[in-house]
mmCIF file with all atom_site columns, C-alpha atoms and ligand atoms in Angstrom:
data_model
loop_
_atom_site.group_PDB
_atom_site.id
_atom_site.type_symbol
_atom_site.label_atom_id
_atom_site.label_alt_id
_atom_site.label_comp_id
_atom_site.label_asym_id
_atom_site.label_entity_id
_atom_site.label_seq_id
_atom_site.pdbx_PDB_ins_code
_atom_site.Cartn_x
_atom_site.Cartn_y
_atom_site.Cartn_z
_atom_site.occupancy
_atom_site.B_iso_or_equiv
_atom_site.pdbx_formal_charge
_atom_site.auth_seq_id
_atom_site.auth_comp_id
_atom_site.auth_asym_id
_atom_site.auth_atom_id
_atom_site.pdbx_PDB_model_num
ATOM   1   C CA  . MET C 1 1   ? 5.210   4.997   20.153  1.00 0.00 ? 1000 MET C CA  1
ATOM   2   C CA  . LYS C 1 2   ? 4.599   6.782   16.834  1.00 0.00 ? 1001 LYS C CA  1
ATOM   3   C CA  . ARG C 1 3   ? 2.299   4.742   14.611  1.00 0.00 ? 1002 ARG C CA  1
ATOM   4   C CA  . VAL C 1 4   ? 2.254   4.998   10.813  1.00 0.00 ? 1003 VAL C CA  1
ATOM   5   C CA  . ILE C 1 5   ? -0.273  3.508   8.397   1.00 0.00 ? 1004 ILE C CA  1
ATOM   6   C CA  . THR C 1 6   ? -0.273  3.007   4.650   1.00 0.00 ? 1005 THR C CA  1
ATOM   7   C CA  . TYR C 1 7   ? -2.605  1.273   2.185   1.00 0.00 ? 1006 TYR C CA  1
ATOM   8   C CA  . GLY C 1 8   ? -2.144  -0.655  -1.015  1.00 0.00 ? 1007 GLY C CA  1
ATOM   9   C CA  . THR C 1 9   ? -2.361  -3.769  -3.181  1.00 0.00 ? 1008 THR C CA  1
ATOM   10  C CA  . PHE C 1 10  ? 1.376   -4.584  -3.180  1.00 0.00 ? 1009 PHE C CA  1
ATOM   11  C CA  . ASP C 1 11  ? 0.971   -7.159  -5.926  1.00 0.00 ? 1010 ASP C CA  1
ATOM   12  C CA  . LEU C 1 12  ? 4.025   -8.319  -7.645  1.00 0.00 ? 1011 LEU C CA  1
ATOM   13  C CA  . LEU C 1 13  ? 5.872   -6.768  -4.729  1.00 0.00 ? 1012 LEU C CA  1
ATOM   14  C CA  . HIS C 1 14  ? 8.849   -4.778  -6.042  1.00 0.00 ? 1013 HIS C CA  1
ATOM   15  C CA  . TYR C 1 15  ? 11.523  -2.371  -4.860  1.00 0.00 ? 1014 TYR C CA  1
ATOM   16  C CA  . GLY C 1 16  ? 9.249   0.638   -5.393  1.00 0.00 ? 1015 GLY C CA  1
ATOM   17  C CA  . HIS C 1 17  ? 6.975   -0.773  -2.703  1.00 0.00 ? 1016 HIS C CA  1
ATOM   18  C CA  . ILE C 1 18  ? 9.950   -1.514  -0.448  1.00 0.00 ? 1017 ILE C CA  1
ATOM   19  C CA  . ASN C 1 19  ? 11.202  2.081   -0.900  1.00 0.00 ? 1018 ASN C CA  1
ATOM   20  C CA  . LEU C 1 20  ? 7.780   3.312   0.204   1.00 0.00 ? 1019 LEU C CA  1
ATOM   21  C CA  . LEU C 1 21  ? 7.587   0.996   3.214   1.00 0.00 ? 1020 LEU C CA  1
ATOM   22  C CA  . ARG C 1 22  ? 11.132  1.825   4.337   1.00 0.00 ? 1021 ARG C CA  1
ATOM   23  C CA  . ARG C 1 23  ? 10.453  5.584   4.238   1.00 0.00 ? 1022 ARG C CA  1
ATOM   24  C CA  . ALA C 1 24  ? 7.029   5.158   5.877   1.00 0.00 ? 1023 ALA C CA  1
ATOM   25  C CA  . LYS C 1 25  ? 8.576   3.227   8.773   1.00 0.00 ? 1024 LYS C CA  1
ATOM   26  C CA  . ALA C 1 26  ? 11.223  5.943   9.168   1.00 0.00 ? 1025 ALA C CA  1
ATOM   27  C CA  . LEU C 1 27  ? 8.385   8.340   10.058  1.00 0.00 ? 1026 LEU C CA  1
ATOM   28  C CA  . GLY C 1 28  ? 7.589   6.423   13.253  1.00 0.00 ? 1027 GLY C CA  1
ATOM   29  C CA  . ASP C 1 29  ? 8.174   3.286   15.318  1.00 0.00 ? 1028 ASP C CA  1
ATOM   30  C CA  . TYR C 1 30  ? 5.351   1.028   14.180  1.00 0.00 ? 1029 TYR C CA  1
ATOM   31  C CA  . LEU C 1 31  ? 4.116   0.546   10.618  1.00 0.00 ? 1030 LEU C CA  1
ATOM   32  C CA  . ILE C 1 32  ? 0.680   -0.816  9.801   1.00 0.00 ? 1031 ILE C CA  1
ATOM   33  C CA  . VAL C 1 33  ? -0.054  -1.834  6.214   1.00 0.00 ? 1032 VAL C CA  1
ATOM   34  C CA  . ALA C 1 34  ? -3.722  -2.037  5.201   1.00 0.00 ? 1033 ALA C CA  1
ATOM   35  C CA  . LEU C 1 35  ? -3.587  -4.552  2.368   1.00 0.00 ? 1034 LEU C CA  1
ATOM   36  C CA  . SER C 1 36  ? -6.316  -4.473  -0.269  1.00 0.00 ? 1035 SER C CA  1
ATOM   37  C CA  . THR C 1 37  ? -8.315  -7.718  -0.316  1.00 0.00 ? 1036 THR C CA  1
ATOM   38  C CA  . ASP C 1 38  ? -8.846  -9.562  -3.599  1.00 0.00 ? 1037 ASP C CA  1
ATOM   39  C CA  . GLU C 1 39  ? -12.513 -8.508  -3.598  1.00 0.00 ? 1038 GLU C CA  1
ATOM   40  C CA  . PHE C 1 40  ? -11.694 -4.837  -2.928  1.00 0.00 ? 1039 PHE C CA  1
ATOM   41  C CA  . ASN C 1 41  ? -9.093  -4.886  -5.712  1.00 0.00 ? 1040 ASN C CA  1
ATOM   42  C CA  . TRP C 1 42  ? -11.528 -6.294  -8.218  1.00 0.00 ? 1041 TRP C CA  1
ATOM   43  C CA  . ASN C 1 43  ? -14.669 -4.399  -7.188  1.00 0.00 ? 1042 ASN C CA  1
ATOM   44  C CA  . GLU C 1 44  ? -13.061 -1.006  -6.570  1.00 0.00 ? 1043 GLU C CA  1
ATOM   45  C CA  . LYS C 1 45  ? -9.817  -0.943  -8.569  1.00 0.00 ? 1044 LYS C CA  1
ATOM   46  C CA  . GLN C 1 46  ? -10.557 -3.487  -11.336 1.00 0.00 ? 1045 GLN C CA  1
ATOM   47  C CA  . LYS C 1 47  ? -7.229  -5.090  -10.436 1.00 0.00 ? 1046 LYS C CA  1
ATOM   48  C CA  . ILE C 1 48  ? -6.765  -8.860  -10.683 1.00 0.00 ? 1047 ILE C CA  1
ATOM   49  C CA  . CYS C 1 49  ? -3.887  -9.785  -8.409  1.00 0.00 ? 1048 CYS C CA  1
ATOM   50  C CA  . PHE C 1 50  ? -1.222  -12.269 -9.443  1.00 0.00 ? 1049 PHE C CA  1
ATOM   51  C CA  . PHE C 1 51  ? -0.854  -13.321 -5.781  1.00 0.00 ? 1050 PHE C CA  1
ATOM   52  C CA  . ASP C 1 52  ? -3.959  -13.688 -3.624  1.00 0.00 ? 1051 ASP C CA  1
ATOM   53  C CA  . PHE C 1 53  ? -4.442  -11.793 -0.352  1.00 0.00 ? 1052 PHE C CA  1
ATOM   54  C CA  . GLU C 1 54  ? -2.875  -14.459 1.888   1.00 0.00 ? 1053 GLU C CA  1
ATOM   55  C CA  . LYS C 1 55  ? 0.280   -14.670 -0.231  1.00 0.00 ? 1054 LYS C CA  1
ATOM   56  C CA  . ARG C 1 56  ? 0.575   -10.857 -0.476  1.00 0.00 ? 1055 ARG C CA  1
ATOM   57  C CA  . LYS C 1 57  ? 0.053   -10.651 3.295   1.00 0.00 ? 1056 LYS C CA  1
ATOM   58  C CA  . ALA C 1 58  ? 2.787   -13.227 3.960   1.00 0.00 ? 1057 ALA C CA  1
ATOM   59  C CA  . LEU C 1 59  ? 5.200   -11.307 1.712   1.00 0.00 ? 1058 LEU C CA  1
ATOM   60  C CA  . LEU C 1 60  ? 4.534   -8.030  3.527   1.00 0.00 ? 1059 LEU C CA  1
ATOM   61  C CA  . GLU C 1 61  ? 4.835   -9.661  6.975   1.00 0.00 ? 1060 GLU C CA  1
ATOM   62  C CA  . ALA C 1 62  ? 8.325   -10.835 5.985   1.00 0.00 ? 1061 ALA C CA  1
ATOM   63  C CA  . ILE C 1 63  ? 9.495   -7.242  5.437   1.00 0.00 ? 1062 ILE C CA  1
ATOM   64  C CA  . ARG C 1 64  ? 11.509  -5.825  8.352   1.00 0.00 ? 1063 ARG C CA  1
ATOM   65  C CA  . TYR C 1 65  ? 9.756   -2.429  8.130   1.00 0.00 ? 1064 TYR C CA  1
ATOM   66  C CA  . VAL C 1 66  ? 6.234   -3.874  8.495   1.00 0.00 ? 1065 VAL C CA  1
ATOM   67  C CA  . ASP C 1 67  ? 4.816   -4.491  11.997  1.00 0.00 ? 1066 ASP C CA  1
ATOM   68  C CA  . LEU C 1 68  ? 1.192   -5.324  11.249  1.00 0.00 ? 1067 LEU C CA  1
ATOM   69  C CA  . VAL C 1 69  ? -0.862  -6.156  8.148   1.00 0.00 ? 1068 VAL C CA  1
ATOM   70  C CA  . ILE C 1 70  ? -4.625  -5.603  8.223   1.00 0.00 ? 1069 ILE C CA  1
ATOM   71  C CA  . PRO C 1 71  ? -7.169  -6.030  5.397   1.00 0.00 ? 1070 PRO C CA  1
ATOM   72  C CA  . GLU C 1 72  ? -8.359  -3.092  3.350   1.00 0.00 ? 1071 GLU C CA  1
ATOM   73  C CA  . THR C 1 73  ? -11.952 -3.922  2.396   1.00 0.00 ? 1072 THR C CA  1
ATOM   74  C CA  . CYS C 1 74  ? -13.334 -0.470  1.524   1.00 0.00 ? 1073 CYS C CA  1
ATOM   75  C CA  . TRP C 1 75  ? -12.261 3.106   0.737   1.00 0.00 ? 1074 TRP C CA  1
ATOM   76  C CA  . GLU C 1 76  ? -14.083 4.425   3.812   1.00 0.00 ? 1075 GLU C CA  1
ATOM   77  C CA  . GLN C 1 77  ? -12.237 2.480   6.531   1.00 0.00 ? 1076 GLN C CA  1
ATOM   78  C CA  . LYS C 1 78  ? -9.300  4.894   6.843   1.00 0.00 ? 1077 LYS C CA  1
ATOM   79  C CA  . VAL C 1 79  ? -10.799 7.181   9.538   1.00 0.00 ? 1078 VAL C CA  1
ATOM   80  C CA  . ARG C 1 80  ? -11.850 4.151   11.573  1.00 0.00 ? 1079 ARG C CA  1
ATOM   81  C CA  . ASP C 1 81  ? -8.387  2.581   11.208  1.00 0.00 ? 1080 ASP C CA  1
ATOM   82  C CA  . ILE C 1 82  ? -6.641  5.822   12.252  1.00 0.00 ? 1081 ILE C CA  1
ATOM   83  C CA  . LYS C 1 83  ? -8.785  5.987   15.400  1.00 0.00 ? 1082 LYS C CA  1
ATOM   84  C CA  . GLU C 1 84  ? -8.674  2.259   16.206  1.00 0.00 ? 1083 GLU C CA  1
ATOM   85  C CA  . TYR C 1 85  ? -4.898  1.947   15.824  1.00 0.00 ? 1084 TYR C CA  1
ATOM   86  C CA  . LYS C 1 86  ? -4.099  5.418   17.252  1.00 0.00 ? 1085 LYS C CA  1
ATOM   87  C CA  . VAL C 1 87  ? -2.248  6.351   14.086  1.00 0.00 ? 1086 VAL C CA  1
ATOM   88  C CA  . ASP C 1 88  ? -0.022  9.465   14.086  1.00 0.00 ? 1087 ASP C CA  1
ATOM   89  C CA  . THR C 1 89  ? 0.867   9.513   10.388  1.00 0.00 ? 1088 THR C CA  1
ATOM   90  C CA  . PHE C 1 90  ? -0.903  8.370   7.230   1.00 0.00 ? 1089 PHE C CA  1
ATOM   91  C CA  . VAL C 1 91  ? 1.443   7.761   4.294   1.00 0.00 ? 1090 VAL C CA  1
ATOM   92  C CA  . MET C 1 92  ? 0.847   7.194   0.591   1.00 0.00 ? 1091 MET C CA  1
ATOM   93  C CA  . GLY C 1 93  ? 2.925   7.519   -2.548  1.00 0.00 ? 1092 GLY C CA  1
ATOM   94  C CA  . ASP C 1 94  ? 2.510   10.864  -4.305  1.00 0.00 ? 1093 ASP C CA  1
ATOM   95  C CA  . ASP C 1 95  ? 0.463   9.329   -7.104  1.00 0.00 ? 1094 ASP C CA  1
ATOM   96  C CA  . TRP C 1 96  ? -2.263  9.855   -4.478  1.00 0.00 ? 1095 TRP C CA  1
ATOM   97  C CA  . GLU C 1 97  ? -1.192  13.452  -3.757  1.00 0.00 ? 1096 GLU C CA  1
ATOM   98  C CA  . GLY C 1 98  ? -4.120  15.425  -2.334  1.00 0.00 ? 1097 GLY C CA  1
ATOM   99  C CA  . LYS C 1 99  ? -6.605  12.530  -2.397  1.00 0.00 ? 1098 LYS C CA  1
ATOM   100 C CA  . PHE C 1 100 ? -6.446  11.913  1.363   1.00 0.00 ? 1099 PHE C CA  1
ATOM   101 C CA  . ASP C 1 101 ? -5.934  15.467  2.691   1.00 0.00 ? 1100 ASP C CA  1
ATOM   102 C CA  . PHE C 1 102 ? -9.241  15.157  4.583   1.00 0.00 ? 1101 PHE C CA  1
ATOM   103 C CA  . LEU C 1 103 ? -7.439  12.784  6.940   1.00 0.00 ? 1102 LEU C CA  1
ATOM   104 C CA  . ASN C 1 104 ? -5.409  15.775  8.230   1.00 0.00 ? 1103 ASN C CA  1
ATOM   105 C CA  . GLU C 1 105 ? -8.269  16.207  10.696  1.00 0.00 ? 1104 GLU C CA  1
ATOM   106 C CA  . TYR C 1 106 ? -7.211  12.961  12.363  1.00 0.00 ? 1105 TYR C CA  1
ATOM   107 C CA  . CYS C 1 107 ? -3.439  12.604  11.810  1.00 0.00 ? 1106 CYS C CA  1
ATOM   108 C CA  . HIS C 1 108 ? -0.476  13.850  9.770   1.00 0.00 ? 1107 HIS C CA  1
ATOM   109 C CA  . VAL C 1 109 ? -0.862  13.076  6.055   1.00 0.00 ? 1108 VAL C CA  1
ATOM   110 C CA  . VAL C 1 110 ? 2.383   12.485  4.144   1.00 0.00 ? 1109 VAL C CA  1
ATOM   111 C CA  . TYR C 1 111 ? 2.778   11.774  0.440   1.00 0.00 ? 1110 TYR C CA  1
ATOM   112 C CA  . LEU C 1 112 ? 6.148   10.260  -0.441  1.00 0.00 ? 1111 LEU C CA  1
ATOM   113 C CA  . GLU C 1 113 ? 7.700   10.422  -3.880  1.00 0.00 ? 1112 GLU C CA  1
ATOM   114 C CA  . ARG C 1 114 ? 6.844   7.364   -5.914  1.00 0.00 ? 1113 ARG C CA  1
ATOM   115 C CA  . THR C 1 115 ? 9.804   5.326   -7.229  1.00 0.00 ? 1114 THR C CA  1
ATOM   116 C CA  . PRO C 1 116 ? 9.597   6.436   -10.870 1.00 0.00 ? 1115 PRO C CA  1
ATOM   117 C CA  . GLU C 1 117 ? 10.916  3.627   -13.011 1.00 0.00 ? 1116 GLU C CA  1
ATOM   118 C CA  . ILE C 1 118 ? 9.085   0.589   -11.681 1.00 0.00 ? 1117 ILE C CA  1
ATOM   119 C CA  . SER C 1 119 ? 5.462   -0.543  -11.694 1.00 0.00 ? 1118 SER C CA  1
ATOM   120 C CA  . THR C 1 120 ? 3.626   -3.843  -11.733 1.00 0.00 ? 1119 THR C CA  1
ATOM   121 C CA  . THR C 1 121 ? 2.130   -2.895  -15.099 1.00 0.00 ? 1120 THR C CA  1
ATOM   122 C CA  . ASP C 1 122 ? 5.635   -2.422  -16.546 1.00 0.00 ? 1121 ASP C CA  1
ATOM   123 C CA  . ILE C 1 123 ? 6.828   -5.730  -15.082 1.00 0.00 ? 1122 ILE C CA  1
ATOM   124 C CA  . LYS C 1 124 ? 3.927   -7.606  -16.641 1.00 0.00 ? 1123 LYS C CA  1
ATOM   125 C CA  . ARG C 1 125 ? 4.426   -5.856  -20.014 1.00 0.00 ? 1124 ARG C CA  1
ATOM   126 C CA  . LYS C 1 126 ? 8.165   -6.522  -20.104 1.00 0.00 ? 1125 LYS C CA  1
ATOM   127 C CA  . LEU C 1 127 ? 7.656   -10.162 -19.125 1.00 0.00 ? 1126 LEU C CA  1
ATOM   128 C CA  . GLY C 1 128 ? 5.169   -10.469 -21.974 1.00 0.00 ? 1127 GLY C CA  1
ATOM   129 C CA  . GLU C 1 129 ? 7.678   -8.947  -24.409 1.00 0.00 ? 1128 GLU C CA  1
ATOM   130 C CA  . LYS C 1 130 ? 10.447  -11.325 -23.251 1.00 0.00 ? 1129 LYS C CA  1
ATOM   131 C CA  . ASN C 1 131 ? 8.194   -14.350 -23.622 1.00 0.00 ? 1130 ASN C CA  1
ATOM   132 C CA  . ASN C 1 132 ? 7.241   -13.249 -27.137 1.00 0.00 ? 1131 ASN C CA  1
ATOM   133 C CA  . ALA C 1 133 ? 10.920  -12.680 -28.013 1.00 0.00 ? 1132 ALA C CA  1
ATOM   134 C CA  . VAL C 1 134 ? 11.928  -16.236 -27.013 1.00 0.00 ? 1133 VAL C CA  1
HETATM 135 N N1  . C2G H 2 .   ? 4.467   2.912   -4.965  1.00 0.00 ? 1976 C2G H N1  1
HETATM 136 C C1  . C2G H 2 .   ? 5.658   3.625   -5.051  1.00 0.00 ? 1976 C2G H C1  1
HETATM 137 N N2  . C2G H 2 .   ? 6.454   3.471   -6.136  1.00 0.00 ? 1976 C2G H N2  1
HETATM 138 C C2  . C2G H 2 .   ? 6.099   2.628   -7.137  1.00 0.00 ? 1976 C2G H C2  1
HETATM 139 C C3  . C2G H 2 .   ? 4.895   1.897   -7.056  1.00 0.00 ? 1976 C2G H C3  1
HETATM 140 C C4  . C2G H 2 .   ? 4.081   2.054   -5.941  1.00 0.00 ? 1976 C2G H C4  1
HETATM 141 O O1  . C2G H 2 .   ? 5.996   4.407   -4.134  1.00 0.00 ? 1976 C2G H O1  1
HETATM 142 N N3  . C2G H 2 .   ? 6.928   2.511   -8.219  1.00 0.00 ? 1976 C2G H N3  1
HETATM 143 C C5  . C2G H 2 .   ? 3.623   3.118   -3.783  1.00 0.00 ? 1976 C2G H C5  1
HETATM 144 C C6  . C2G H 2 .   ? 2.238   3.665   -4.138  1.00 0.00 ? 1976 C2G H C6  1
HETATM 145 O O2  . C2G H 2 .   ? 2.284   5.070   -4.301  1.00 0.00 ? 1976 C2G H O2  1
HETATM 146 C C7  . C2G H 2 .   ? 1.422   3.238   -2.916  1.00 0.00 ? 1976 C2G H C7  1
HETATM 147 C C8  . C2G H 2 .   ? 2.100   1.917   -2.492  1.00 0.00 ? 1976 C2G H C8  1
HETATM 148 O O3  . C2G H 2 .   ? 3.386   1.888   -3.146  1.00 0.00 ? 1976 C2G H O3  1
HETATM 149 O O4  . C2G H 2 .   ? 1.570   4.197   -1.871  1.00 0.00 ? 1976 C2G H O4  1
HETATM 150 C C9  . C2G H 2 .   ? 1.301   0.708   -2.904  1.00 0.00 ? 1976 C2G H C9  1
HETATM 151 O O5  . C2G H 2 .   ? 1.089   0.788   -4.308  1.00 0.00 ? 1976 C2G H O5  1
HETATM 152 P P1  . C2G H 2 .   ? -0.149  -0.045  -4.924  1.00 0.00 ? 1976 C2G H P1  1
HETATM 153 O O6  . C2G H 2 .   ? -0.088  -1.439  -4.447  1.00 0.00 ? 1976 C2G H O6  1
HETATM 154 O O7  . C2G H 2 .   ? -0.201  0.259   -6.390  1.00 0.00 ? 1976 C2G H O7  1
HETATM 155 O O8  . C2G H 2 .   ? -1.371  0.668   -4.177  1.00 0.00 ? 1976 C2G H O8  1
HETATM 156 P P2  . C2G H 2 .   ? -2.724  1.198   -4.861  1.00 0.00 ? 1976 C2G H P2  1
HETATM 157 O O9  . C2G H 2 .   ? -3.253  0.162   -5.783  1.00 0.00 ? 1976 C2G H O9  1
HETATM 158 O O10 . C2G H 2 .   ? -2.437  2.561   -5.345  1.00 0.00 ? 1976 C2G H O10 1
HETATM 159 O O11 . C2G H 2 .   ? -3.743  1.203   -3.605  1.00 0.00 ? 1976 C2G H O11 1
HETATM 160 O O12 . C2G H 2 .   ? -6.657  3.032   -0.372  1.00 0.00 ? 1976 C2G H O12 1
HETATM 161 C C10 . C2G H 2 .   ? -5.460  3.225   -1.083  1.00 0.00 ? 1976 C2G H C10 1
HETATM 162 C C11 . C2G H 2 .   ? -5.245  2.137   -2.112  1.00 0.00 ? 1976 C2G H C11 1
HETATM 163 O O13 . C2G H 2 .   ? -5.410  0.857   -1.532  1.00 0.00 ? 1976 C2G H O13 1
HETATM 164 C C12 . C2G H 2 .   ? -3.864  2.262   -2.741  1.00 0.00 ? 1976 C2G H C12 1
#
């Protein structure tokens, strides 16, 4: 069984995330998603999530490509995760290109093209504009 892992916040889940998860799953048989906790998001990424960890986890677990969701609580857990879950391939969108090359010592590292025209930031901005236009 080829195991794949990816990491992220996945808040305001959108089709860019689904594109990533679909292609990540296609690289193996079992896809693990390490989902950033609310604390990790705030402390390390200064992100306030619209949906809390449990809701984001439930959304991801409903996606056919996702086999397991684990918490991401720190930047440094990746090597441990790769060993613990016997991961063959680590996947991230190419906005992270090069940032995780050190993991090549433990597994294949693949950066997939990010879906260009969608982001949570854009969604929030456009929703704000629509509300103001009403
Ligand atoms: N993504 C994508 N296309 C988009 C938006 C996101 O392919 N339009 C990808 C990102 O490249 C990432 C994944 O979807 O691989 C999750 O995106 P985020 O939730 O924004 O993840 P991020 O906050 O970058 O956290 O330790 C790694 C971090 O936890 C990654």
